[in-house]
XYZ file of C-alpha atoms in Angstrom:
331
model
C -23.240 9.660 -16.622
C -25.063 12.811 -17.728
C -24.666 11.824 -21.359
C -26.316 8.456 -20.807
C -23.114 6.409 -21.201
C -21.961 3.657 -18.876
C -19.144 4.776 -16.574
C -17.201 2.558 -14.178
C -15.294 4.353 -11.386
C -13.312 6.173 -10.273
C -15.601 6.297 -7.242
C -15.685 3.169 -5.085
C -18.468 1.791 -2.912
C -15.831 0.943 -0.307
C -16.392 -1.690 2.355
C -19.325 0.143 3.967
C -21.899 0.215 2.581
C -20.023 -1.644 -0.144
C -21.599 -3.322 -3.169
C -25.325 -3.930 -3.115
C -24.664 -7.648 -2.650
C -23.009 -7.014 0.739
C -26.429 -6.286 2.195
C -25.203 -3.221 4.102
C -27.386 -0.632 2.469
C -25.499 -0.096 -0.777
C -27.765 0.432 -3.792
C -25.399 1.461 -6.578
C -24.254 -1.297 -8.924
C -20.564 -2.234 -8.647
C -18.161 -4.523 -10.482
C -18.597 -7.083 -7.691
C -22.361 -7.047 -8.231
C -21.795 -7.582 -11.954
C -19.653 -10.669 -11.353
C -22.266 -12.075 -8.972
C -25.147 -11.495 -11.386
C -23.242 -13.267 -14.173
C -22.494 -16.249 -11.915
C -18.737 -15.691 -11.673
C -18.912 -15.351 -7.894
C -20.524 -17.936 -5.655
C -22.681 -16.349 -2.921
C -21.843 -19.143 -0.476
C -18.067 -19.123 -1.052
C -17.257 -15.455 -0.411
C -14.580 -15.064 2.300
C -14.512 -18.814 2.710
C -18.231 -18.871 3.419
C -17.968 -16.405 6.316
C -20.069 -13.838 4.426
C -22.932 -14.741 2.123
C -23.562 -12.431 -0.808
C -27.071 -11.303 -1.756
C -27.570 -12.124 -5.419
C -31.088 -10.635 -5.507
C -29.812 -7.272 -4.241
C -27.058 -7.315 -6.850
C -29.538 -8.118 -9.606
C -31.855 -5.304 -8.484
C -28.946 -2.833 -8.626
C -27.984 -3.999 -12.130
C -31.641 -3.947 -13.184
C -31.906 -0.266 -12.210
C -28.718 0.502 -14.120
C -29.881 -1.547 -17.089
C -33.239 0.219 -17.204
C -31.428 3.530 -17.679
C -29.432 1.983 -20.524
C -32.325 0.142 -22.146
C -31.064 -3.364 -21.353
C -31.570 -6.195 -18.880
C -29.522 -6.766 -15.711
C -27.289 -9.427 -17.246
C -26.516 -7.300 -20.301
C -25.785 -4.345 -18.015
C -23.457 -6.546 -15.945
C -21.582 -7.597 -19.072
C -21.220 -3.941 -20.033
C -19.851 -3.055 -16.598
C -17.169 -5.733 -16.887
C -16.215 -4.715 -20.438
C -15.712 -1.103 -19.370
C -13.821 -2.095 -16.203
C -11.556 -4.424 -18.178
C -10.791 -1.725 -20.730
C -9.781 0.697 -17.966
C -7.377 -1.881 -16.538
C -6.037 -2.930 -19.941
C -5.319 0.718 -20.740
C -3.319 1.066 -17.524
C -1.366 -2.099 -18.352
C -0.514 -0.731 -21.798
C 0.891 2.431 -20.200
C 3.445 0.420 -18.210
C 4.268 -2.019 -21.015
C 3.596 -1.087 -24.644
C 4.178 2.634 -24.075
C 7.549 1.805 -22.492
C 8.646 -0.367 -25.383
C 7.822 -3.694 -23.695
C 5.817 -6.277 -25.643
C 3.455 -7.884 -23.084
C 3.074 -10.936 -25.316
C 6.561 -11.989 -24.229
C 5.586 -12.025 -20.554
C 3.285 -13.608 -17.971
C 0.494 -11.516 -16.466
C 0.479 -11.714 -12.653
C -2.713 -10.736 -10.864
C -3.541 -10.165 -7.221
C -6.298 -8.754 -5.045
C -9.676 -10.273 -4.327
C -10.907 -9.560 -7.861
C -7.654 -10.043 -9.774
C -8.466 -13.614 -10.732
C -11.884 -12.576 -11.997
C -10.361 -10.306 -14.646
C -7.014 -11.914 -15.440
C -8.065 -13.915 -18.511
C -9.851 -10.981 -20.128
C -6.917 -8.646 -19.487
C -4.400 -11.137 -20.843
C -6.482 -11.537 -24.007
C -6.763 -7.763 -24.422
C -2.965 -7.544 -24.394
C -2.402 -10.589 -26.605
C -0.821 -12.516 -23.722
C -0.998 -16.296 -23.494
C 0.204 -16.921 -19.925
C -0.990 -15.730 -16.527
C -0.222 -16.458 -12.887
C -2.587 -16.286 -9.909
C -0.329 -16.495 -6.832
C -1.234 -18.450 -3.727
C -3.023 -16.150 -1.240
C -3.581 -13.731 -4.166
C -6.589 -12.125 -2.514
C -4.478 -10.896 0.411
C -1.159 -10.556 -1.415
C -0.734 -6.897 -0.434
C -1.203 -7.729 3.245
C 1.180 -10.671 2.888
C 3.691 -8.347 1.260
C 3.530 -6.028 4.261
C 4.559 -8.967 6.464
C 7.217 -10.252 4.069
C 8.831 -6.900 3.300
C 11.977 -6.034 5.264
C 11.898 -2.930 7.436
C 13.372 -0.063 5.509
C 13.706 3.615 4.790
C 13.881 5.531 1.510
C 15.601 8.865 2.005
C 16.514 11.602 -0.455
C 17.990 15.059 -0.697
C 17.441 17.434 -3.609
C 20.616 18.699 -5.247
C 20.294 20.101 -8.727
C 23.098 20.922 -11.084
C 25.380 19.593 -13.830
C 26.866 16.184 -13.175
C 30.180 17.226 -14.694
C 32.440 18.894 -12.181
C 30.450 17.686 -9.180
C 32.375 17.842 -5.893
C 32.887 14.170 -4.985
C 33.643 15.056 -1.371
C 30.383 16.908 -0.945
C 28.447 14.062 -2.556
C 30.042 11.636 -0.107
C 29.173 13.875 2.828
C 25.518 14.061 1.814
C 25.264 10.303 1.343
C 26.881 9.802 4.762
C 24.254 12.063 6.327
C 21.434 10.080 4.690
C 23.001 6.813 5.849
C 23.257 8.048 9.427
C 19.596 9.061 9.392
C 18.473 5.719 7.945
C 20.508 3.682 10.422
C 19.220 5.764 13.305
C 15.561 5.316 12.320
C 15.899 1.571 11.759
C 17.759 1.155 15.062
C 14.695 2.675 16.742
C 12.704 -0.238 15.262
C 15.139 -2.812 16.570
C 17.242 -3.353 13.441
C 20.975 -3.325 14.348
C 23.241 -1.274 12.038
C 25.289 -4.324 10.986
C 22.108 -5.953 9.603
C 21.175 -2.994 7.382
C 21.863 -3.034 3.635
C 22.523 0.391 2.086
C 22.050 1.329 -1.574
C 23.047 4.686 -3.011
C 21.133 6.037 -6.013
C 20.640 9.279 -7.926
C 17.919 10.842 -10.066
C 19.462 12.063 -13.324
C 18.130 13.734 -16.449
C 19.353 15.368 -19.632
C 19.602 19.137 -19.401
C 16.212 20.686 -20.109
C 14.155 17.552 -19.376
C 11.297 17.586 -16.895
C 11.544 13.940 -15.801
C 14.436 12.011 -14.297
C 15.518 8.368 -14.186
C 16.890 6.713 -11.059
C 20.203 4.824 -11.334
C 22.662 3.351 -8.871
C 25.429 5.665 -7.700
C 29.051 4.499 -7.823
C 30.558 7.806 -8.797
C 29.586 10.453 -11.354
C 31.069 8.735 -14.424
C 29.450 5.364 -13.719
C 26.108 7.007 -12.911
C 26.135 8.981 -16.172
C 26.849 5.837 -18.208
C 24.056 3.980 -16.400
C 21.650 6.867 -17.014
C 22.375 7.055 -20.738
C 21.817 3.319 -21.067
C 18.606 3.467 -19.009
C 17.333 6.351 -21.160
C 18.067 4.385 -24.317
C 16.195 1.344 -22.983
C 13.217 3.394 -21.809
C 12.832 5.815 -24.707
C 14.762 4.144 -27.518
C 17.362 6.881 -28.010
C 20.138 8.903 -26.409
C 20.668 12.662 -26.550
C 23.948 14.550 -27.077
C 23.266 16.711 -24.025
C 24.908 17.165 -20.628
C 23.459 15.163 -17.734
C 22.077 16.867 -14.628
C 21.737 15.646 -11.067
C 18.282 16.124 -9.476
C 18.257 14.087 -6.251
C 20.517 11.839 -4.221
C 18.685 8.806 -2.821
C 19.417 6.174 -0.209
C 17.714 2.837 0.374
C 18.228 1.305 3.809
C 16.856 -2.224 4.266
C 16.818 -4.559 7.235
C 16.955 -8.370 6.971
C 14.253 -10.314 5.182
C 11.642 -11.623 7.655
C 11.167 -15.373 7.800
C 7.529 -16.325 7.396
C 5.990 -19.694 8.152
C 2.811 -19.749 6.096
C -0.027 -21.955 7.225
C -1.109 -24.857 5.067
C -3.760 -24.590 2.387
C -6.884 -22.791 3.524
C -9.154 -24.416 0.944
C -10.214 -27.098 3.419
C -12.467 -24.488 5.024
C -14.550 -24.425 1.858
C -16.963 -27.276 2.360
C -20.200 -28.047 0.560
C -19.395 -26.235 -2.664
C -21.562 -27.113 -5.648
C -19.981 -29.252 -8.346
C -21.143 -26.789 -10.991
C -22.357 -23.200 -11.153
C -24.681 -21.507 -13.615
C -22.777 -18.816 -15.533
C -24.666 -16.437 -17.792
C -24.269 -17.309 -21.454
C -22.354 -20.528 -20.777
C -24.655 -22.677 -18.685
C -23.316 -24.868 -15.866
C -19.507 -24.782 -15.461
C -17.259 -26.793 -13.091
C -16.461 -25.409 -9.627
C -13.173 -26.448 -8.016
C -11.261 -25.488 -4.932
C -7.742 -24.338 -5.706
C -6.263 -27.482 -4.139
C -8.439 -29.589 -6.466
C -6.856 -28.189 -9.635
C -4.473 -30.859 -11.008
C -0.754 -30.174 -11.251
C -0.584 -32.040 -14.553
C -3.221 -31.946 -17.256
C -4.953 -29.096 -15.516
C -8.490 -27.795 -15.623
C -10.034 -26.476 -18.840
C -12.196 -23.379 -18.871
C -14.858 -22.256 -18.494
C -14.636 -22.987 -14.791
C -14.547 -21.325 -11.376
C -11.584 -21.885 -9.048
C -12.411 -20.876 -5.487
C -10.288 -20.263 -2.418
C -11.134 -18.449 0.857
C -9.789 -15.059 -0.237
C -10.383 -14.965 -3.996
C -12.152 -16.503 -6.978
C -10.512 -17.134 -10.343
C -12.710 -17.058 -13.432
C -11.128 -19.433 -15.921
C -12.530 -18.201 -19.216
C -13.233 -20.409 -22.226
C -10.039 -21.191 -24.126
C -7.877 -21.160 -20.987
C -6.437 -24.022 -18.952
C -5.229 -23.864 -15.338
C -2.800 -26.119 -13.526
C -1.617 -25.914 -9.948
C 2.038 -25.267 -9.212
C 3.660 -27.029 -6.264
C 3.570 -23.696 -4.410
C -0.205 -23.561 -4.712
C -0.176 -20.829 -7.372
C -2.280 -21.247 -10.488
C -0.548 -21.261 -13.867
C -2.916 -20.249 -16.670
C -2.291 -20.945 -20.350
C -4.354 -19.789 -23.314
C -5.054 -22.734 -25.540
C-alpha cells in the first residue's frame, strides 16, 4: 500500500485474468501464486491436471512484490499467507469468540478450492485441534446448490410492542405469507402438500438496534425464546419490554436425492511421490483416496484431489473417513 506495508485483498484477481500463474495476463501477486511459489500447490495437479499452473510467472509476480518490500519471492509469499490467514482468523473470531463460543471445543470445517490450504494454520490460530475437509470440498458451494431444497424466505415488517399484539392479525399476515410461498413454489413444480412451513419473528428489547430471530408459536412462547436466545448470545437478559420487528416465513420443498459419482481421484495420474516445499524440503504427495482410514498420514504432506489441495502442516495427521472426507488432528 502507500505506506509500504503488505496488504492482501479485498480486491480479487478473479478468474480472468486471474492469478499470474494462470497464464492469462495477470501480473499482480495473489494468494494462489504464493501457495504455488512455496510448493503447496502442484502445477500439474490443478483442476485434476486439466490446467497447468505457471510457477515461473507466479515467482516473477512475488519477486516484484518482494523487491518493493526488500525481500525475496519466497519470503514475500510467506508474508502474503500470514496476512491472509490473519484476515480469515479474525473473521472466525467474530463468529465464535465474540459470540461467547470457545472454538477449541469444536471442529473447523473448511471448503472452497483453497480451504484445505489454510485450514491447519487457521485451526492453530484459534487453538483448535480438529479439522474436517469434506469430500468435494473444492466445489462444496456448487454441490450445496444441488442438494438444497427449493424454498422461499418471506417477511413482512411490523413494528411494535409484543404485549397486546392482535393474535388474529398476526395469523392473517402469516397466512398471506404462506399463500405467497406456496404459490411461488408451485410455479417451480413443488406441490403444496410437499412444502414445509416455518413461522418465525425478529424480536428485540425496546430501544435496541438489532433483533434476534426465533420461532413463532404465539407471543408468549416467542418472548420466552427471545429472552433465552439473548442470554445465550450476549450473556445477560434485560428487564425491558420486547418488541416485534418482522414476521418471517420459511417455505421449503422436499430434499433432493443426489447420486454422487464415485471418487474422482483416479483422474489424477502420474503425480510425483514427493514435492519440494519451501523451508521443509521434499514432502509426501498423496491422492485423497490414498490417505489411510486408520493410522493416517502425518504432516507435512500434500493431499490432492481434482478440485482442491489440502496442505497438511507439520504437527498434523490426516485420516480418511468412509465418506471420503479428511479428518485432521493436531498431534
